[in-house]
mmCIF file of C-alpha atoms in Angstrom:
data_model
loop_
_atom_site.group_PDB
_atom_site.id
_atom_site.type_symbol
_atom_site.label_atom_id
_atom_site.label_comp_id
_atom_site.label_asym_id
_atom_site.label_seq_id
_atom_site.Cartn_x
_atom_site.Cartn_y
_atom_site.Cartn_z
ATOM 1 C CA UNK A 29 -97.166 92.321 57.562
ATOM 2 C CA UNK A 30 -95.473 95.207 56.621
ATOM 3 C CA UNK A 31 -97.364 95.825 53.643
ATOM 4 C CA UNK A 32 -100.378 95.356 55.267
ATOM 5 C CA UNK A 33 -99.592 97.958 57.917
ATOM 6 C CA UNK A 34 -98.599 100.177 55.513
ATOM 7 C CA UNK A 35 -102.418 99.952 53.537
ATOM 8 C CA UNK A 36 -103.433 100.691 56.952
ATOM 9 C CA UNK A 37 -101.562 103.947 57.329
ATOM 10 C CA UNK A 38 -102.545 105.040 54.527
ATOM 11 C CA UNK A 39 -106.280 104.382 55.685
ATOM 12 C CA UNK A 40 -106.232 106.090 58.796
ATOM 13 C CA UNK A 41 -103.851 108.831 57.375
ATOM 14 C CA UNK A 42 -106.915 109.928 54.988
ATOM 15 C CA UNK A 43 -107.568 112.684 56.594
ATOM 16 C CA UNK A 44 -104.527 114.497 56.818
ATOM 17 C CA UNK A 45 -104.584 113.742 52.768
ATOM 18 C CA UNK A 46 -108.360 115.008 52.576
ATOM 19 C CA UNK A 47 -107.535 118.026 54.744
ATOM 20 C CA UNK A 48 -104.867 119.147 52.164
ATOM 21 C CA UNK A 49 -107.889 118.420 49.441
ATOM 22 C CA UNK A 50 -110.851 120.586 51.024
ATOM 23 C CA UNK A 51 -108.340 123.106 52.009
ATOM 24 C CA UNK A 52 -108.310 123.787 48.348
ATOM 25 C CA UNK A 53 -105.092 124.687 46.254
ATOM 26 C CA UNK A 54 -102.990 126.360 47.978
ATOM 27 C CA UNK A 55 -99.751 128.388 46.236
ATOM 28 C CA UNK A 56 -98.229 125.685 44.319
ATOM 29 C CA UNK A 57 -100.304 123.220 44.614
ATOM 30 C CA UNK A 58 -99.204 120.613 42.238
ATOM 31 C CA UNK A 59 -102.411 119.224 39.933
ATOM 32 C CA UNK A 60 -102.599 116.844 37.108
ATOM 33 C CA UNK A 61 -101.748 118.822 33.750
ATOM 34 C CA UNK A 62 -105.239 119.448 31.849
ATOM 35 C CA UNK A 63 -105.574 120.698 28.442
ATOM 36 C CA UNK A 64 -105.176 124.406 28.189
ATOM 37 C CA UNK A 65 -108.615 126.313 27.487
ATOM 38 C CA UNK A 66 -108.575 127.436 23.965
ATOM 39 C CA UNK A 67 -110.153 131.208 25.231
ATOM 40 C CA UNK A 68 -109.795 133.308 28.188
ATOM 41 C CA UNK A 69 -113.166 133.298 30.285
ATOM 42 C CA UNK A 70 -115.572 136.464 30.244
ATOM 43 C CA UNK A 71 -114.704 138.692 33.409
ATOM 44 C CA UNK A 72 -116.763 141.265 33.830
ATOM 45 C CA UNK A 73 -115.574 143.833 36.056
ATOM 46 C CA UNK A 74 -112.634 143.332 38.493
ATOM 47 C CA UNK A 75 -112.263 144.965 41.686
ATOM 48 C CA UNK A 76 -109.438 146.620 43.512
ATOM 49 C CA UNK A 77 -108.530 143.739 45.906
ATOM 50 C CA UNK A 78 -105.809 142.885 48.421
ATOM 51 C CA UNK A 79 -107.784 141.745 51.559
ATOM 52 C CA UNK A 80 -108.986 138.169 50.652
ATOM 53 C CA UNK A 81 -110.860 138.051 53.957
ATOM 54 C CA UNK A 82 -114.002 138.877 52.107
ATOM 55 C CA UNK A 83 -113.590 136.849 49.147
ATOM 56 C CA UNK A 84 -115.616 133.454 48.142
ATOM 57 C CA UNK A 85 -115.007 131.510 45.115
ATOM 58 C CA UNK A 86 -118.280 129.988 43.113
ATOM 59 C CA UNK A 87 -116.925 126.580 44.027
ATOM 60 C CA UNK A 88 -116.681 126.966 47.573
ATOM 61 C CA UNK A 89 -120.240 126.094 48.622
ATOM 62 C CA UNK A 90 -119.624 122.746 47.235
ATOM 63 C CA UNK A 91 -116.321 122.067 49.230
ATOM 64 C CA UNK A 92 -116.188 121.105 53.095
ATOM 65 C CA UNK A 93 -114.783 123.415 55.212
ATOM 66 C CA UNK A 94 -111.992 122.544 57.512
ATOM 67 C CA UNK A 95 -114.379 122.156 60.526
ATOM 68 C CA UNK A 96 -116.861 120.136 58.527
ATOM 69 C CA UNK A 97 -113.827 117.816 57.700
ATOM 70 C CA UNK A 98 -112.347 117.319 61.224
ATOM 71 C CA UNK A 99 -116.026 116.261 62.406
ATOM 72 C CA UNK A 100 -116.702 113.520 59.829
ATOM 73 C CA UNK A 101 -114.049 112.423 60.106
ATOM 74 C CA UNK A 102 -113.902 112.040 64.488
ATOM 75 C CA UNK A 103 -117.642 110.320 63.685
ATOM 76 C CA UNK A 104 -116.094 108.215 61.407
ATOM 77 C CA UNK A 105 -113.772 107.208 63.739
ATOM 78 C CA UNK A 106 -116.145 106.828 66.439
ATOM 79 C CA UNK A 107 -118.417 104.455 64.198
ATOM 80 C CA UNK A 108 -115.568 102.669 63.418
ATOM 81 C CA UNK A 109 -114.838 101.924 67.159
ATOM 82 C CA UNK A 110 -118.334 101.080 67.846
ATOM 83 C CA UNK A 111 -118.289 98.853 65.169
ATOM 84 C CA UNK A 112 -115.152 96.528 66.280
ATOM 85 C CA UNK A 113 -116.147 96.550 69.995
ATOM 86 C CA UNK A 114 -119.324 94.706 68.278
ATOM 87 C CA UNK A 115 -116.772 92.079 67.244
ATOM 88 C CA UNK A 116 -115.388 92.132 71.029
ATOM 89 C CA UNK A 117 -112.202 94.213 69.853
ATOM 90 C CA UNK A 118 -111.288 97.034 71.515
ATOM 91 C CA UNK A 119 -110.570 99.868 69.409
ATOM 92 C CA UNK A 120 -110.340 103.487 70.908
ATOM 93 C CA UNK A 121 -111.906 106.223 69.131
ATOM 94 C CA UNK A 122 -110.064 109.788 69.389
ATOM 95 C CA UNK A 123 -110.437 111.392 73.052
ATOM 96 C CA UNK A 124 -108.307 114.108 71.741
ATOM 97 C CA UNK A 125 -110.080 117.367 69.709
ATOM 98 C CA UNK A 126 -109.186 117.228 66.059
ATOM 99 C CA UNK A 127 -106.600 120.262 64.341
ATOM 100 C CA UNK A 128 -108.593 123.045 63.916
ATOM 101 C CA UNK A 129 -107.381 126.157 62.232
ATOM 102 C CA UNK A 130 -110.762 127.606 62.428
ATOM 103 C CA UNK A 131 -110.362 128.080 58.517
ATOM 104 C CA UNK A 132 -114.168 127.978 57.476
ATOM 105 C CA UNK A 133 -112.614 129.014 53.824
ATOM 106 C CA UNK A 134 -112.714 125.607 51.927
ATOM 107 C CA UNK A 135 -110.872 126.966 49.114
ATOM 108 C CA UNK A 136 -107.860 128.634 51.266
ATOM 109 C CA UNK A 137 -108.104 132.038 49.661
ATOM 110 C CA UNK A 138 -106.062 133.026 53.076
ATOM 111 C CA UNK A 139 -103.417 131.675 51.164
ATOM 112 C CA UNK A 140 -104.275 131.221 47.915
ATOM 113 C CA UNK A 141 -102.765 133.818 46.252
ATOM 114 C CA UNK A 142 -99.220 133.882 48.473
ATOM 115 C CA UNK A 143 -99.161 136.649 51.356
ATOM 116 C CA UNK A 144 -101.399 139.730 50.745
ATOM 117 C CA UNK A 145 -101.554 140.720 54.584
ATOM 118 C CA UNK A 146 -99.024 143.337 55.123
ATOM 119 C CA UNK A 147 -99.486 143.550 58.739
ATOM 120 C CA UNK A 148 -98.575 139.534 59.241
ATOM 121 C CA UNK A 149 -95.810 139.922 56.176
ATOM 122 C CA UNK A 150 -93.938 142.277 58.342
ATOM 123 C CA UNK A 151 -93.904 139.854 61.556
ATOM 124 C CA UNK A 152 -93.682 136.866 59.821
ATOM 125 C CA UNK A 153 -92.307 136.950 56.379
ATOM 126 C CA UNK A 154 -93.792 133.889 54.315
ATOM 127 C CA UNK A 155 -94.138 131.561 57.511
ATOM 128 C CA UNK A 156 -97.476 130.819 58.735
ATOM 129 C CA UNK A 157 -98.871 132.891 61.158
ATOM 130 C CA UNK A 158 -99.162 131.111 64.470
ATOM 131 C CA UNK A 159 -102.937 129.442 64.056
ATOM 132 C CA UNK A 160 -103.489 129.721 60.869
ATOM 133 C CA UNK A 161 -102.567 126.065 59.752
ATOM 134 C CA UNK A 162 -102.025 123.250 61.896
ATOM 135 C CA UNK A 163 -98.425 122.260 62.663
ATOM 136 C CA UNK A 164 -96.691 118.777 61.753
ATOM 137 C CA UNK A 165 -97.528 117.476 64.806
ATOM 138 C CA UNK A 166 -100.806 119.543 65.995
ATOM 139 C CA UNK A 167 -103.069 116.545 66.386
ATOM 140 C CA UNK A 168 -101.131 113.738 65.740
ATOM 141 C CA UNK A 169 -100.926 110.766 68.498
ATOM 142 C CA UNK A 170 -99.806 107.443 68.742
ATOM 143 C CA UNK A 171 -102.560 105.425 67.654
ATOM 144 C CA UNK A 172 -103.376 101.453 68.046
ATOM 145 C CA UNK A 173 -101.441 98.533 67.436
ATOM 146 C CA UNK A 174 -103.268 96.372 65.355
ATOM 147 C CA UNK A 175 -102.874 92.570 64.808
ATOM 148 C CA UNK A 176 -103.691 90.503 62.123
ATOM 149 C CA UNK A 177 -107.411 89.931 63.602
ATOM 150 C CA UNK A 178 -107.793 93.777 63.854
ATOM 151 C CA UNK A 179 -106.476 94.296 60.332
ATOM 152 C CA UNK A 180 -108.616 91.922 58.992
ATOM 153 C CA UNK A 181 -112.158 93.326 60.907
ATOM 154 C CA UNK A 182 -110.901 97.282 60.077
ATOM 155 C CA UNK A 183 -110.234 96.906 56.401
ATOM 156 C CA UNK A 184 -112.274 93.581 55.235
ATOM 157 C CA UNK A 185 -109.136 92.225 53.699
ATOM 158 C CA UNK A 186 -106.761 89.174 54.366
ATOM 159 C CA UNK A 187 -103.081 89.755 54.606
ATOM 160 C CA UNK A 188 -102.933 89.170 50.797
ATOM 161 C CA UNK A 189 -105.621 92.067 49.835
ATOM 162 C CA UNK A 190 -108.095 89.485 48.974
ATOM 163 C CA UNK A 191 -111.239 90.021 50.437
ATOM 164 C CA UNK A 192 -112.553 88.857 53.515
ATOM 165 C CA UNK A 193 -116.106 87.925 54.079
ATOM 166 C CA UNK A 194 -115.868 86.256 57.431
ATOM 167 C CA UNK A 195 -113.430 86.661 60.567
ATOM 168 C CA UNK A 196 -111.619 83.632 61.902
ATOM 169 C CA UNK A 197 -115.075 82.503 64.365
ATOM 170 C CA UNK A 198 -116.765 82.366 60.582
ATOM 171 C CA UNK A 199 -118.875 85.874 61.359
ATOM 172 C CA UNK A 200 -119.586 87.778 58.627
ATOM 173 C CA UNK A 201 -117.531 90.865 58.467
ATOM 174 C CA UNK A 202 -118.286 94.664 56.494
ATOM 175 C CA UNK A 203 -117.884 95.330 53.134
ATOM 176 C CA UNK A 204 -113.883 96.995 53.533
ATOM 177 C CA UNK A 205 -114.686 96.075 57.766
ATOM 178 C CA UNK A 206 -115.781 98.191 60.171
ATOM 179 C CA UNK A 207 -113.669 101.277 58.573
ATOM 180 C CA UNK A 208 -115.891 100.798 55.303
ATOM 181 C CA UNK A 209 -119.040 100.528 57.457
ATOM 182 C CA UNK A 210 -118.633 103.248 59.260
ATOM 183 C CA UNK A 211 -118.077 105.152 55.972
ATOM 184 C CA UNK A 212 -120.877 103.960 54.026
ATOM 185 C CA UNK A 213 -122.947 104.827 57.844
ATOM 186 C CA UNK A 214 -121.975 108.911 56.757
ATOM 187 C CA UNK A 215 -121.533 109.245 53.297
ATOM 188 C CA UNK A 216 -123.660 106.213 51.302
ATOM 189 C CA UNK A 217 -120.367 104.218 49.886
ATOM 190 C CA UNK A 218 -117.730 102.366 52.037
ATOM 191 C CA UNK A 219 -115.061 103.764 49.883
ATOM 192 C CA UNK A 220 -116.089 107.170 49.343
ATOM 193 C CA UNK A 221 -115.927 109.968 52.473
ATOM 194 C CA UNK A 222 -115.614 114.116 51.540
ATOM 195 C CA UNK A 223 -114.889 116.403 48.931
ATOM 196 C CA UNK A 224 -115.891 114.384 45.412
ATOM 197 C CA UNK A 225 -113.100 114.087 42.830
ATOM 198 C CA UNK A 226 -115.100 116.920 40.278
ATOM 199 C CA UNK A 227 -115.078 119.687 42.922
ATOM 200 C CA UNK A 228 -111.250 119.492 43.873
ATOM 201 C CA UNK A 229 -110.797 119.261 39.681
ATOM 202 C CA UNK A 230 -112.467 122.470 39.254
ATOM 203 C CA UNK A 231 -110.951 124.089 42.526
ATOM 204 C CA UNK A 232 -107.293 123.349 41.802
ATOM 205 C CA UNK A 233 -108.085 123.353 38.071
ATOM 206 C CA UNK A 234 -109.179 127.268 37.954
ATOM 207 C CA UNK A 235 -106.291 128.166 39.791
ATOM 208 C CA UNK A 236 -104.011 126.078 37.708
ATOM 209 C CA UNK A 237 -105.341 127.453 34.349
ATOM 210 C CA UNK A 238 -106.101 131.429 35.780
ATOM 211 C CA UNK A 239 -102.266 131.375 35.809
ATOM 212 C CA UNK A 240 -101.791 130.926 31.966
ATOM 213 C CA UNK A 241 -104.629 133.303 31.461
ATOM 214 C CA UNK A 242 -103.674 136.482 29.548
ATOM 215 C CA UNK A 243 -105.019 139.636 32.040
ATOM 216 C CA UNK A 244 -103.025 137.506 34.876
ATOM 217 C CA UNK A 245 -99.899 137.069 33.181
ATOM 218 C CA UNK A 246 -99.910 140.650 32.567
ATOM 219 C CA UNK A 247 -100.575 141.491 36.050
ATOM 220 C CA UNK A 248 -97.839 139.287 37.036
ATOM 221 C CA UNK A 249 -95.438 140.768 34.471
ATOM 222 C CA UNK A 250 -96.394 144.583 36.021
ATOM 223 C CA UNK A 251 -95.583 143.008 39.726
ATOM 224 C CA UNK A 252 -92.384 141.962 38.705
ATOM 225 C CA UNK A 253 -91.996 144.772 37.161
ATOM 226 C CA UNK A 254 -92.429 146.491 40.528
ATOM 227 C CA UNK A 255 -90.569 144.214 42.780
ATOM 228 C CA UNK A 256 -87.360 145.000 40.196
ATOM 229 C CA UNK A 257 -87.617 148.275 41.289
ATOM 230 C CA UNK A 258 -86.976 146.946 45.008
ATOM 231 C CA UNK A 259 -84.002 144.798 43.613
ATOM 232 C CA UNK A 260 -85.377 141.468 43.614
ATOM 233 C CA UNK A 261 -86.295 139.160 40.287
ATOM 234 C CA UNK A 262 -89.128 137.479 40.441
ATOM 235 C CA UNK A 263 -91.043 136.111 37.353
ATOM 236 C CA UNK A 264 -94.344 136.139 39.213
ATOM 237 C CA UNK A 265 -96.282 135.645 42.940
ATOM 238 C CA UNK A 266 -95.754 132.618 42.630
ATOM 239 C CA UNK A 267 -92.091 132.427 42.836
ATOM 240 C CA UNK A 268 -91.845 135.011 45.085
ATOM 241 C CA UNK A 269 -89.696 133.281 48.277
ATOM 242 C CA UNK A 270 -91.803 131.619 50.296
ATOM 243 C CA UNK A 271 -90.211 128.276 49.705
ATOM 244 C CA UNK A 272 -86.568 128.931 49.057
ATOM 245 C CA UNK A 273 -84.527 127.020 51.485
ATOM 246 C CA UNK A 274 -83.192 129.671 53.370
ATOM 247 C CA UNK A 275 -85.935 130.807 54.171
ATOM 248 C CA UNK A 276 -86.989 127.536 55.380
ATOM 249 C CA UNK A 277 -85.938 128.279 59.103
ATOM 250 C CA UNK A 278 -88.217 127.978 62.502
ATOM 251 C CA UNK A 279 -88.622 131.912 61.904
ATOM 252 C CA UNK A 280 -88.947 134.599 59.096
ATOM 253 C CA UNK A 281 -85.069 136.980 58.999
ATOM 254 C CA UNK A 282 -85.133 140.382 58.429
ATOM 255 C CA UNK A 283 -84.383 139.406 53.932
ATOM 256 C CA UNK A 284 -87.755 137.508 54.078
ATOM 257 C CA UNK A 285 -89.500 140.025 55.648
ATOM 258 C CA UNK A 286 -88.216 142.624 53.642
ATOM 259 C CA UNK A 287 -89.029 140.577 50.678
ATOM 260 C CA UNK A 288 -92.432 140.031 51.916
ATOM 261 C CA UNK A 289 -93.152 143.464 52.244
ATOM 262 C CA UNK A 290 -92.173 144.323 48.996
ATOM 263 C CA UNK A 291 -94.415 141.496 47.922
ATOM 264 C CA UNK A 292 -97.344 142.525 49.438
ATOM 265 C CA UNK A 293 -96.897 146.114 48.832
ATOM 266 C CA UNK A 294 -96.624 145.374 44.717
ATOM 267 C CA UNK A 295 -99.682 143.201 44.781
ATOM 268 C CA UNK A 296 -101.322 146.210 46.037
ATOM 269 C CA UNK A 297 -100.225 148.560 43.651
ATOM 270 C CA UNK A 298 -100.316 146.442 40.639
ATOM 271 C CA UNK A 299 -104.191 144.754 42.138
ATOM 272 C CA UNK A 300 -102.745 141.403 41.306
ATOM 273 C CA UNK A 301 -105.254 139.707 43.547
ATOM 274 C CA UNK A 302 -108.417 141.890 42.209
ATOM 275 C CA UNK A 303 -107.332 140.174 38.525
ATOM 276 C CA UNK A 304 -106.198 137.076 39.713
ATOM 277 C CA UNK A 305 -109.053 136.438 41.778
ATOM 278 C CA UNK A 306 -111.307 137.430 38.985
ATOM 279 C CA UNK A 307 -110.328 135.126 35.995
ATOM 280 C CA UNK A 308 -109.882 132.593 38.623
ATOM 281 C CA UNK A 309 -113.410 132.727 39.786
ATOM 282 C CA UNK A 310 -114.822 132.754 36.104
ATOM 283 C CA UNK A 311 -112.569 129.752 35.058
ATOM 284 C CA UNK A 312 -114.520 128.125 38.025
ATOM 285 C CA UNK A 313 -118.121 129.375 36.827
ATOM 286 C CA UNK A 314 -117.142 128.080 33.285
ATOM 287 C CA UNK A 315 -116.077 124.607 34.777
ATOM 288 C CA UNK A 316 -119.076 124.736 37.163
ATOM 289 C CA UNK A 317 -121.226 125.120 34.391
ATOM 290 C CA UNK A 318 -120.522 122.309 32.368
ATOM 291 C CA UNK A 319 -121.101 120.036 35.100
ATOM 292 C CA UNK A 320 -124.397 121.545 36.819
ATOM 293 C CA UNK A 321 -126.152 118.491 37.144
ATOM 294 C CA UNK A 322 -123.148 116.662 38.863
ATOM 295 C CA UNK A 323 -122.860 119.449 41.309
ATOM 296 C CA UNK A 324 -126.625 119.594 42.604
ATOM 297 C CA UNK A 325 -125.649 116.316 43.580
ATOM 298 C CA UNK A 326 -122.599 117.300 45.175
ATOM 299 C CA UNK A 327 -124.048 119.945 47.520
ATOM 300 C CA UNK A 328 -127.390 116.991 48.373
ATOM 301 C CA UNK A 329 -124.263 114.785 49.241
ATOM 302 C CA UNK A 330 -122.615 117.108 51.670
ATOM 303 C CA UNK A 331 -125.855 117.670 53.677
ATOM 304 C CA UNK A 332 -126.117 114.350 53.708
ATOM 305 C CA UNK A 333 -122.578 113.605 55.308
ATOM 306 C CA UNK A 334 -122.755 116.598 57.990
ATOM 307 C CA UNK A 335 -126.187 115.598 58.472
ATOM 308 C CA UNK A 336 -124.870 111.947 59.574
ATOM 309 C CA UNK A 337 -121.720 113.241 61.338
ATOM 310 C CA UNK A 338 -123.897 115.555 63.539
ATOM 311 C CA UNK A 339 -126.040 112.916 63.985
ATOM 312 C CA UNK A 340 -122.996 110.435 65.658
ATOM 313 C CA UNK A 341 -121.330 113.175 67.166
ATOM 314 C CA UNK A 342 -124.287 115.735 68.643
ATOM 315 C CA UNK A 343 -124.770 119.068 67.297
#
């Protein structure tokens, strides 16, 4: 039963897991190692950037945004009730609103390229701004209980992971139960819900391979460069301090925030995020076009799930 509890976890856990995926790669973001691109991508001019407020990546309009997310997933949840109260079950759907950040930037350039606000570096260092992502327990509740009739209706599986095409009154049950239903209800597929598999490839891909790019490892090597001059050694952004464990505490010291502002301060002068940003966005067009047939279906797939979800939920 164990095991079994844990598949279910992991089922109803999917989208804290798909949140992390339409968020987009974040700094360090771990991906699966690809093989290096045998030349640098065209990049035709590059501006002088620090603010990222402003700036959209060519793969973005084929991502969900955070809101999009949080509301196909509440109508999935929502189907998915409706659909085991049809087998006289009760199973609650969420009462409570999902985590929100407000982040309509699928591909988190907020924080895509570490801290480039100075105002927030100097309150907070390299912790999150309060708001700006949800915390570890934002949103989280104690959900149901299931037994081994309710495990069996949710996922359309015995205890064994064999599948189950009728309940225990001999009624025929969902392809994957009423969790797989209620998927295949928004998206077309019982097993598929959210951001495709080729668009997070490309997003965390580009950002993955704009970091062995030559114009960004030269930036990187002038921002080092500069923070030296401050008396801190850093090979590049991205191993600036924003994870080191003492840094790790409920909220920024005065050494992270100095070392933030130094950070932020050398991205500025050395327009690390006008390059980065740059070759980052044409290692996505370059990816993007390769695969321009797959992502016209991508974008026809999205409509359709917000489509559905609005149409469950209510505009």
């Amino acid at each position: 039963m164990r095991t079994r509890t844990t598949q279910l976890a992991r089922r109803i856990g999917a989208l804290a897991v798909l949140s992390a995926v339409v968020a987009g790669c974040a700094e360090g973001q771990a991906a699966e190692p690809r093989p290096t691109v045998s030349a640098p991508p065209p990049v035709a001019d590059v501006p002088v950037r620090l603010d990222v407020g402003s700036l959209v990546l060519p793969i973005e309009p084929y991502l969900f945004t955070d809101r999009q997310v949080a509301r196909l997933f509440r109508a999935r949840a929502v189907l998915t009730a409706s659909c085991m109260e049809r087998f006289g079950l009760h199973w609650p759907a969420p009462t409570e609103p999902a985590a929100d950040t407000g982040t309509l930037n699928p591909a988190n350039t907020a924080h895509r390229y570490g801290i480039t606000d100075a105002r927030l570096a100097a309150r907070h260092g390299y912790h999150a701004a309060p708001g700006t992502v949800p915390s570890r327990t934002e949103g989280k509740s104690k959900g149901p209980n299931p037994g081994p009739e309710e495990m069996l209706l949710l996922t359309g599986q015995h205890e064994d992971g064999t599948r189950a095409s009728k309940d225990e009154r001999g009624r025929p049950v969902p392809v994957d139960g009423c969790q797989g239903e209620a998927t295949k209800a928004l998206s077309g597929d019982p097993r598929k819900i959210g951001n495709r598999e080729l668009v997070g490839a490309i997003n965390i891909g580009s950002y993955r391979d704009s970091q062995q790019d030559p114009r960004v490892i030269r930036v990187f090597r002038t921002w080092s460069q500069c923070m030296r001059q401050y008396g801190y050694t850093y090979a590049d952004p991205t191993r600036a301090p924003g994870k080191a464990a003492k840094f790790n505490g409920p909220k920024a010291t005065e050494a992270e925030i100095a070392v933030a502002r130094r950070d932020v301060e050398c991205k500025r002068r050395t327009n690390v995020v006008g390059v980065w940003s740059s070759v980052d966005a044409a290692c996505q067009r370059r990816a993007m076009e390769e695969k321009a047939r797959e992502l016209a279906a991508v974008r026809r797939d999205i409509r359709t799930q917000v489509t559905n979800a609005d149409r469950v939920l209510g505009k």
